[in-house]
Short mmCIF file of C-alpha atoms and ligand atoms in Angstrom, two decimals:
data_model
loop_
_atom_site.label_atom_id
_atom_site.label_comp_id
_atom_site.label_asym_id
_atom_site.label_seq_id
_atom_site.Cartn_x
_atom_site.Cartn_y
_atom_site.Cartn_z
CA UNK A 29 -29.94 -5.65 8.57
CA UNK A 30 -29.43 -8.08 11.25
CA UNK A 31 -27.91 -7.13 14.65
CA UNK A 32 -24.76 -8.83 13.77
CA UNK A 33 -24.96 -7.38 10.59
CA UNK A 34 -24.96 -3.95 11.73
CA UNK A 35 -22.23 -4.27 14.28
CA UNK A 36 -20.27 -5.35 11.50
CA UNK A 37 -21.02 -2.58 9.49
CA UNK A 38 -20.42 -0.68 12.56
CA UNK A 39 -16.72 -1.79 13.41
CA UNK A 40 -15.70 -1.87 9.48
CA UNK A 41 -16.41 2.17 9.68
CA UNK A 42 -13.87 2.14 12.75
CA UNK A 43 -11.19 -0.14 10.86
CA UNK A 44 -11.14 1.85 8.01
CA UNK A 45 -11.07 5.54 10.09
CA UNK A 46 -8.01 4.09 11.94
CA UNK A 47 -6.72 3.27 8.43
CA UNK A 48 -7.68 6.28 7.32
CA UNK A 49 -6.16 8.30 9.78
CA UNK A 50 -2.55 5.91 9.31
CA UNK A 51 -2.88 4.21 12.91
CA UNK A 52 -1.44 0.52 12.18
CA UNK A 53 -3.26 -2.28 12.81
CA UNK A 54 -1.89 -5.05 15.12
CA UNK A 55 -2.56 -8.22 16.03
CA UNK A 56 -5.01 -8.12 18.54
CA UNK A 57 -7.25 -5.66 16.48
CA UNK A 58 -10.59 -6.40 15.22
CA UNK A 59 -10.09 -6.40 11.40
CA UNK A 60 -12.41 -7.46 8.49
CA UNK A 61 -11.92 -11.39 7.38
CA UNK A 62 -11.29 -10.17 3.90
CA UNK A 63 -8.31 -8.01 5.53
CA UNK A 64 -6.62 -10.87 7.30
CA UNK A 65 -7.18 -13.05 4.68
CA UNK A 66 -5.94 -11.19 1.57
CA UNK A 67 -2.65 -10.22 4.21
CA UNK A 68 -2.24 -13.69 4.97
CA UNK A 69 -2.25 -14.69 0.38
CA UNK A 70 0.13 -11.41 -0.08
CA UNK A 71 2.23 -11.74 2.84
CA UNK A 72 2.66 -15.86 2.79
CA UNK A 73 3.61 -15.54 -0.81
CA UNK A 74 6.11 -12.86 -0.21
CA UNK A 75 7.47 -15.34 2.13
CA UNK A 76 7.43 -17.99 0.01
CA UNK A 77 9.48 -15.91 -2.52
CA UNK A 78 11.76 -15.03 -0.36
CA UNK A 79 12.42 -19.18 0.10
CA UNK A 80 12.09 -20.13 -3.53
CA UNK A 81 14.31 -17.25 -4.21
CA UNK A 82 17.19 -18.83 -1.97
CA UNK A 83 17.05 -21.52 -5.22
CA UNK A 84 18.26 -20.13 -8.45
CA UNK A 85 21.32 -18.24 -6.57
CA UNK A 86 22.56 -21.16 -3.91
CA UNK A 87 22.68 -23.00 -7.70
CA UNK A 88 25.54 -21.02 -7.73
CA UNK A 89 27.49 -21.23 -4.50
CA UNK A 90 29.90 -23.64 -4.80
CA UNK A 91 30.68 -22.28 -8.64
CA UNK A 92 31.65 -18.18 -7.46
CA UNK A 93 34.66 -17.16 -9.36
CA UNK A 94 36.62 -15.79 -6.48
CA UNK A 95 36.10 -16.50 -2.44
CA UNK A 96 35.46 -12.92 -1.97
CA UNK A 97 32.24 -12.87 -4.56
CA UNK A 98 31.43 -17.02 -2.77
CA UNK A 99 31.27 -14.96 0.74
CA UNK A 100 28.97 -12.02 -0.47
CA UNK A 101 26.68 -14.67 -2.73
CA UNK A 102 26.39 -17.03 0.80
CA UNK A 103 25.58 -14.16 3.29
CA UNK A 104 22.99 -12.65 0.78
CA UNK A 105 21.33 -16.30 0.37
CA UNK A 106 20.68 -16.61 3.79
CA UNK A 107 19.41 -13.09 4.17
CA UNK A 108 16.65 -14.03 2.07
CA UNK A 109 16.14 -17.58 4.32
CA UNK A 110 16.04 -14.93 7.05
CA UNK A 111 13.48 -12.29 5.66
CA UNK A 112 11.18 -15.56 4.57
CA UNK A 113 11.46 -16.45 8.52
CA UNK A 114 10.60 -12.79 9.45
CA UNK A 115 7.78 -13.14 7.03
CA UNK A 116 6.29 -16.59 8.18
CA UNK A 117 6.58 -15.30 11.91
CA UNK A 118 4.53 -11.91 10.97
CA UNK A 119 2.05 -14.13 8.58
CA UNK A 120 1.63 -16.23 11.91
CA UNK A 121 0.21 -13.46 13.50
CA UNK A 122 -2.94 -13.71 11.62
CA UNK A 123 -3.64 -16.79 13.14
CA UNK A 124 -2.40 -19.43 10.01
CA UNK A 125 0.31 -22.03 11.01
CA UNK A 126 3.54 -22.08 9.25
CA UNK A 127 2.79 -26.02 8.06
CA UNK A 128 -0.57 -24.79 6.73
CA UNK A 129 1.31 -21.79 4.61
CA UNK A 130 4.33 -24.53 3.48
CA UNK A 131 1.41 -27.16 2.30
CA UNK A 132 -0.24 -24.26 0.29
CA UNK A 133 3.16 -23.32 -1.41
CA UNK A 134 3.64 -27.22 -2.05
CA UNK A 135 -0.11 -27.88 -3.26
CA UNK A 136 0.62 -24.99 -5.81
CA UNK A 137 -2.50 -23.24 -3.63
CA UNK A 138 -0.13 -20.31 -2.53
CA UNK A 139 2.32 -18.09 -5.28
CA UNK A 140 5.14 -17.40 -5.14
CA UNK A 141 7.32 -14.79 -7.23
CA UNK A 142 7.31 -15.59 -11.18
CA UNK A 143 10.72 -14.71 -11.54
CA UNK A 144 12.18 -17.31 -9.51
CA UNK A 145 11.11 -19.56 -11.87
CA UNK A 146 13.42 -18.58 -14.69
CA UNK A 147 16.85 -20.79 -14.74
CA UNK A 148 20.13 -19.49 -13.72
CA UNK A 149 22.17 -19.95 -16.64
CA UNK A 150 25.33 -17.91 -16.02
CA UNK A 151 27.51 -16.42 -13.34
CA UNK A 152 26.45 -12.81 -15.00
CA UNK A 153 22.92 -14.41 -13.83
CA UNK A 154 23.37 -14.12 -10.12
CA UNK A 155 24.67 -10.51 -10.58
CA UNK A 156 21.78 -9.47 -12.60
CA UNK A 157 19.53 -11.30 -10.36
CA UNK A 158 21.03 -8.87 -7.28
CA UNK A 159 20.37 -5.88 -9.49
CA UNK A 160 17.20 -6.32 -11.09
CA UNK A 161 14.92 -9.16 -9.19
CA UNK A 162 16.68 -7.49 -5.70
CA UNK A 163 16.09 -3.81 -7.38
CA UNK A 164 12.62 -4.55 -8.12
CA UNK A 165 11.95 -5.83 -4.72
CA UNK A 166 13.29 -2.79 -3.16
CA UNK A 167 11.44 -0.58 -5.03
CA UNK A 168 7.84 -2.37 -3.99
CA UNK A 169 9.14 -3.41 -0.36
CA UNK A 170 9.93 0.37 0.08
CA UNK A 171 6.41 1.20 -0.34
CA UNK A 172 5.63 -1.66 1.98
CA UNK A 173 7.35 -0.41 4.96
CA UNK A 174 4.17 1.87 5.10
CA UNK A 175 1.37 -1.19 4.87
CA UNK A 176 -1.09 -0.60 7.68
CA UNK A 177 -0.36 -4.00 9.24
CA UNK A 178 2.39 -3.39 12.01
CA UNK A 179 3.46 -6.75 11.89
CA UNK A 180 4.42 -6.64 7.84
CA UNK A 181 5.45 -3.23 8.18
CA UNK A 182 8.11 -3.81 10.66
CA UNK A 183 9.61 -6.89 8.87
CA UNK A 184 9.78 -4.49 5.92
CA UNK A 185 12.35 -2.07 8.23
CA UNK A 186 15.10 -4.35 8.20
CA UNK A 187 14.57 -6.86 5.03
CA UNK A 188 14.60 -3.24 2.44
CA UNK A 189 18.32 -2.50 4.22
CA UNK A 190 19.70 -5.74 3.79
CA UNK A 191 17.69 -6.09 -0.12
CA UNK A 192 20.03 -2.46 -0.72
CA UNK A 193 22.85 -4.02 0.18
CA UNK A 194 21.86 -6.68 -2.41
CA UNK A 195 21.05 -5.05 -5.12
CA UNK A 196 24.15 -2.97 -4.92
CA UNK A 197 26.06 -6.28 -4.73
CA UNK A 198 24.95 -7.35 -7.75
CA UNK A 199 25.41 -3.91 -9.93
CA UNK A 200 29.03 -4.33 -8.36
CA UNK A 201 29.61 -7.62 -10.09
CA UNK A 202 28.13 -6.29 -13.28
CA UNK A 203 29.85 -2.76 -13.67
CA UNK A 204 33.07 -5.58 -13.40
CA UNK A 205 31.63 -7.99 -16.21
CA UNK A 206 30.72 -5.03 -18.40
CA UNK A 207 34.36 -3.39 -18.18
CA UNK A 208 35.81 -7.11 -18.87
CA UNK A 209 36.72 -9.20 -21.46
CA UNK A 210 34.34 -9.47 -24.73
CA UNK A 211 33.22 -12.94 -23.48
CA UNK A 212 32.48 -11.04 -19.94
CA UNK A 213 30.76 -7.95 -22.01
CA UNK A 214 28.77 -10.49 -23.99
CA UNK A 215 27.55 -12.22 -21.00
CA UNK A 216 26.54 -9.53 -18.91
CA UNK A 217 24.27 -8.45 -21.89
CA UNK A 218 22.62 -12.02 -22.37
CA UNK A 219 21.95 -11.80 -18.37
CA UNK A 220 19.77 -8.66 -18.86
CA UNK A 221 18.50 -9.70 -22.63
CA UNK A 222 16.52 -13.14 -20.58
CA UNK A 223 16.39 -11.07 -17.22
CA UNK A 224 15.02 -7.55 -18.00
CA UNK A 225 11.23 -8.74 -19.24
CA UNK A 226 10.52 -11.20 -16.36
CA UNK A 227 11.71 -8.33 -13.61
CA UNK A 228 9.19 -6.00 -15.14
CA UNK A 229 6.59 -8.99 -14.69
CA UNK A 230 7.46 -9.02 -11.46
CA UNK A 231 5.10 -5.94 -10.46
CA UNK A 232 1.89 -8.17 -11.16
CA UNK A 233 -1.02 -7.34 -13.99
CA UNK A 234 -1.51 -4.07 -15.04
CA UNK A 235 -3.78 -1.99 -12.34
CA UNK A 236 -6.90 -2.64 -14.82
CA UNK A 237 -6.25 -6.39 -14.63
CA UNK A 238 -5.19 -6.74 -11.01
CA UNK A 239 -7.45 -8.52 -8.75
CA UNK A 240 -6.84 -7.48 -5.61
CA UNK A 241 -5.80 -3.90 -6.19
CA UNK A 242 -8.25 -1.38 -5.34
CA UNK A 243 -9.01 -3.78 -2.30
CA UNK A 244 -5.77 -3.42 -1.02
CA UNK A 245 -5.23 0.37 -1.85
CA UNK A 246 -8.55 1.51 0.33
CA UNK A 247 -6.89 -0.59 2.83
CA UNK A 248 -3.47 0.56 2.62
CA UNK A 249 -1.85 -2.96 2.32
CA UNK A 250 -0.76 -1.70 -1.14
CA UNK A 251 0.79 2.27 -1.39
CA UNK A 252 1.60 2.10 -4.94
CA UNK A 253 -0.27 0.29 -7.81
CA UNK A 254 1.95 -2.23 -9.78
CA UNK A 255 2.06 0.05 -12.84
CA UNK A 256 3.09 2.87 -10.75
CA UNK A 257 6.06 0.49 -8.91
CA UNK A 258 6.99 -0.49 -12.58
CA UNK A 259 7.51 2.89 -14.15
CA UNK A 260 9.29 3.89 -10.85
CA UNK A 261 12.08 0.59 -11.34
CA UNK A 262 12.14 1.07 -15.39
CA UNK A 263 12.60 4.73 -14.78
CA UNK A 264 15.71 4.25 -11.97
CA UNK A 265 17.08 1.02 -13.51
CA UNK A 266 17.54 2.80 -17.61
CA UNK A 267 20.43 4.90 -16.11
CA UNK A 268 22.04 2.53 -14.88
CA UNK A 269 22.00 -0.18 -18.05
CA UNK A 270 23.14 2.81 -20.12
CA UNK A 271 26.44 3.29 -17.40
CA UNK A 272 26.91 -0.34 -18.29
CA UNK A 273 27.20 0.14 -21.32
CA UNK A 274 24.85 -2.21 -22.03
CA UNK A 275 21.22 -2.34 -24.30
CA UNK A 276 17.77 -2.34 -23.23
CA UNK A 277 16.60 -5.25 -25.02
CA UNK A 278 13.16 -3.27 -25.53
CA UNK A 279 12.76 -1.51 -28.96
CA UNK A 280 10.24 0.70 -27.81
CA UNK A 281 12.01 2.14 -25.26
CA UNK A 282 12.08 5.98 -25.05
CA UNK A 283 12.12 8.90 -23.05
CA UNK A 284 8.72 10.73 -22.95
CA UNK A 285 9.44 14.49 -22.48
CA UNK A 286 5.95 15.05 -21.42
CA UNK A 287 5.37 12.07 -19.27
CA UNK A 288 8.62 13.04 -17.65
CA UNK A 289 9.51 8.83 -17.92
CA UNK A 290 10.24 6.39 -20.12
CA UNK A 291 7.84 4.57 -22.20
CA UNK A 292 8.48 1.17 -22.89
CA UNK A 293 7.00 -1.96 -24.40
CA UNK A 294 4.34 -4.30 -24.10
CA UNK A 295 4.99 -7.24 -21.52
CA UNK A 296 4.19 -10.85 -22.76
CA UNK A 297 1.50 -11.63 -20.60
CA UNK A 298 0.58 -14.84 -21.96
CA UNK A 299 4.26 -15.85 -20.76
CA UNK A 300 3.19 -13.95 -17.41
CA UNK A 301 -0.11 -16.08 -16.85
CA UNK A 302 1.65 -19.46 -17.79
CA UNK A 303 4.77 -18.81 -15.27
CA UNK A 304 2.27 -18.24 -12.26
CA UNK A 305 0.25 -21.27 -13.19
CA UNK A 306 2.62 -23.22 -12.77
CA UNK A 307 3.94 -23.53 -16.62
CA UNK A 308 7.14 -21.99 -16.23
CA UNK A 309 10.56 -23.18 -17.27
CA UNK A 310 11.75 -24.05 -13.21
CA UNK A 311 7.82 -24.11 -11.62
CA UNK A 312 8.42 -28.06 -10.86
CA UNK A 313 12.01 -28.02 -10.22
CA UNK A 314 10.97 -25.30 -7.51
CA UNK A 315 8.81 -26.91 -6.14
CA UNK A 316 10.22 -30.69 -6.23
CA UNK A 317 13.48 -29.51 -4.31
CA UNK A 318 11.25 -27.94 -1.87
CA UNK A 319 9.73 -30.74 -0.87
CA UNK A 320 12.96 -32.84 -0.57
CA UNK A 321 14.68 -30.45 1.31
CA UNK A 322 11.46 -30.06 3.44
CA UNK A 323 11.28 -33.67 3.84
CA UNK A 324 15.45 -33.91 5.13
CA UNK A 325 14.36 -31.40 7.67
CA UNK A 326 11.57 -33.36 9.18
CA UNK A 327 14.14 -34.61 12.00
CA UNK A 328 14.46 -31.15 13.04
CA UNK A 329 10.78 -30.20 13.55
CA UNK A 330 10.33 -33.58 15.58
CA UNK A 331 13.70 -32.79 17.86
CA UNK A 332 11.65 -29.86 18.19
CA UNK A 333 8.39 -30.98 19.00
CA UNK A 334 9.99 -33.61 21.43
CA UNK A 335 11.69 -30.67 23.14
CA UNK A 336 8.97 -28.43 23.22
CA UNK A 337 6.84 -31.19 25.15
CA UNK A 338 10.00 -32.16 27.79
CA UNK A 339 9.96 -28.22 28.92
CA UNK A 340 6.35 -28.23 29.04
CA UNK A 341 6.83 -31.50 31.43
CA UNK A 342 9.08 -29.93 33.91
CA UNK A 343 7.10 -26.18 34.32
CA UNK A 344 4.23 -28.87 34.96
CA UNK A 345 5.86 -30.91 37.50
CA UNK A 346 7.59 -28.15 39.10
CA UNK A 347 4.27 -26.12 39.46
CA UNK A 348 2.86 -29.53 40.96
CA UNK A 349 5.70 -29.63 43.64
N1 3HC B 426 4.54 -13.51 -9.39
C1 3HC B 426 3.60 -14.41 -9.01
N2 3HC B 426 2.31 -14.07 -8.85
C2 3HC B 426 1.95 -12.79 -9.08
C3 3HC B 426 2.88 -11.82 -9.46
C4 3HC B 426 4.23 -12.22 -9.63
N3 3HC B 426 5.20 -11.38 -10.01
N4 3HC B 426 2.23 -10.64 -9.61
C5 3HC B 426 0.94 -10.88 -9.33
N5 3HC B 426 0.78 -12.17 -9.03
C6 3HC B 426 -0.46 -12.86 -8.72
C7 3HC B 426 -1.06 -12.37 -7.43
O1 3HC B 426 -0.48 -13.03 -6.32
C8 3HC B 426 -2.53 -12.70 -7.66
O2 3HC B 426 -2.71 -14.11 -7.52
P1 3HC B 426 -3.59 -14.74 -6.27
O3 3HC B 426 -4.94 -14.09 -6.35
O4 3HC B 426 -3.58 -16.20 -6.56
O5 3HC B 426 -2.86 -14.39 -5.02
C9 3HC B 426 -2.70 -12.42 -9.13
O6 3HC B 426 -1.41 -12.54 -9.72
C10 3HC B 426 -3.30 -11.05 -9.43
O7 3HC B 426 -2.38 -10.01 -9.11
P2 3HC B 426 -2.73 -8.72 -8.22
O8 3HC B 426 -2.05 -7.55 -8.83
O9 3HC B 426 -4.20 -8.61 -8.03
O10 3HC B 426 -2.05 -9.16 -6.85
P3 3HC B 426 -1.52 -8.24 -5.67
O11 3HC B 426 -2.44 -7.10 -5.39
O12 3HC B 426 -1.16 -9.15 -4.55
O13 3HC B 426 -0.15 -7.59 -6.27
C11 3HC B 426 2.20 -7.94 -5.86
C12 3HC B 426 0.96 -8.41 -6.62
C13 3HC B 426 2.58 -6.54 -6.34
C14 3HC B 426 3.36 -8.90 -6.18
C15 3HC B 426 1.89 -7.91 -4.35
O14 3HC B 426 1.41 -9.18 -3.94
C16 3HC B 426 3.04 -7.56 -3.48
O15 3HC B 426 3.43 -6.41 -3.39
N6 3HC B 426 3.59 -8.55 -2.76
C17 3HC B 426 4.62 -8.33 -1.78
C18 3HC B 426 5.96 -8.25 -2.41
C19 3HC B 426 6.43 -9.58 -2.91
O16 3HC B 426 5.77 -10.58 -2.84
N7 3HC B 426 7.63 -9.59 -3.44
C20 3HC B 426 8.25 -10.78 -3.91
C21 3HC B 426 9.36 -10.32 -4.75
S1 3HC B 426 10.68 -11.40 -4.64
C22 3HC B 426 11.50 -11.04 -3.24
O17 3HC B 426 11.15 -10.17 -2.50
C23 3HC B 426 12.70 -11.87 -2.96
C24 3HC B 426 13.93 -11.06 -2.93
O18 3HC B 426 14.96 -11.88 -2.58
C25 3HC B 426 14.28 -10.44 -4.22
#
């Protein structure tokens, strides 16, 4: 072992005590590269989700049934611009620009959530999307408000209280739907028959297939696995179809008495690989009307940039004088 070598060795026993013994990391901590880097691929992509995500719903702003639902559907859209801005700014703490994170979401280098690239067909749509893709968030971002990086911890405080009042939006709308007309009943159910697969996707692989699992559960970026997370949201979210009314569109669905949980199907994960590759039904429309809407907003960054300088200018001149 070279010197270097060994130091390394040396300071990765350290970093993984202080994990050990649940001290958060920070910023100005030494960390392995592997660390920062596989937080900067998780947490930019939660970012990016939380952007994308602002899609398929503001699709359905100016088309809300009543102006009480149009205020609740506008305030929760830009909570999610908000927890993607909480999420850059933490990212940025790892030392990776915000342009460099938005060109690998645009390149198709960085993920972002599968489900967000799923149309939304409906107005039952955006209240199944606050109860299940919201509900399914909550229940992994709940286990993330423990990750050992302070930064992404922290963010996780506020963005699981305002994703609760989210999901609980959207259950709102559907418990109305479901108690409705036939029409309403019928399209509540279509929301969760097209909806209820891609939110279990939403998890990631099975543990055995996931990449950067174990990685990231010796490291405490990751509490739960993704099957865990998934048998926690199936388990919470099957009382609350059946209140509804509605049906699991899962044949194999059943309670297992010694399991204490329910079992439930096989996921399509050929359907799963070709969504994050880029082969979904929306992946291009996603991505497309990011870049235009990135592109409009160009005059802001340089207003920016020009101000930025003109400060700098004076605290120059005035430290000259
Ligand atoms: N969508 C897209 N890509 C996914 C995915 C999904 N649902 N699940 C897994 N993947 C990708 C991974 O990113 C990884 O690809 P990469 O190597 O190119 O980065 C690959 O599939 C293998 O998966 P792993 O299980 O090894 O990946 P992770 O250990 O990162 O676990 C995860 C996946 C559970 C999604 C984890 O990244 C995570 O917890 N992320 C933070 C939470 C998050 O991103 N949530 C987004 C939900 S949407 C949201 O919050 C918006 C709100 O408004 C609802």
């Amino acid at each position: 072992m070279t010197q270097f070598e060994l130091e390394t060795d040396e300071l990765e026993q350290v970093f993984q005590k202080r994990i050990d013994d649940e001290q958060k990391i920070e910023p100005k901590d030494w960390m392995p590269e592997a660390y920062r880097q596989n937080l900067i691929r998780q947490m930019s992509q939660h970012a990016h989700s939380e952007i994308i995500g602002m899609q398929p719903e503001g699709n359905w702003i100016g088309r809300a049934p009543t102006l009480r639902r149009k205020m609740i559907l506008l305030a929760k859209v830009q909570d999610e611009g908000g927890h993607g801005l909480y999420l850059y700014s933490a990212t940025e703490t790892l030392g990776i620009t915000r342009e460099e994170m938005v060109a690998a979401l645009q390149s198709g280098a960085a993920k972002y959530a599968s489900i967000f690239n799923y149309p939304s067909l409906t107005w039952a749509d955006i209240g199944t999307i606050g109860w299940l893709v919201d509900g399914a968030a909550i229940v992994n971002q709940i286990s993330l408000q423990r990750t050992s990086y302070g930064p992404y911890a922290r963010a996780m405080v506020r963005i699981c209280k305002e994703e609760s009042f989210h999901q609980r939006q959207g259950y709102e709308s559907l418990v109305v739907l479901a108690n409705g007309s036939t029409e309403q009943k019928a399209m509540a159910q279509d929301a969760l028959n097209r909806w209820w697969w891609p939110s279990l996707m939403m998890f990631g692989p099975h543990d055995a297939e996931s990449a950067h699992s174990a990685r990231s559960m010796r490291w405490k970026i990751k509490r739960k696995s993704n099957d865990e997370l998934r048998q926690a949201f199936v388990d919470q979210t099957i009382p609350q179809i059946e209140f509804l009314g509605l049906q699991v569109p899962d044949d194999d669905l059943k309670w297992n008495e010694e399991r204490g949980h329910y079992d439930f199907g096989a996921i399509d994960w050929d359907e799963f690989s070709r969504v994050i590759n880029g082969k979904g039904m929306c992946n291009k429309q996603r991505v497309e009307h990011h870049k235009k809407v990135h592109e409009q907003g160009a005059w802001v960054r340089e207003a920016m940039r020009v101000h930025k300088n003109k400060v700098q200018d004076r605290n120059q001149i005035k430290e000259a004088s």
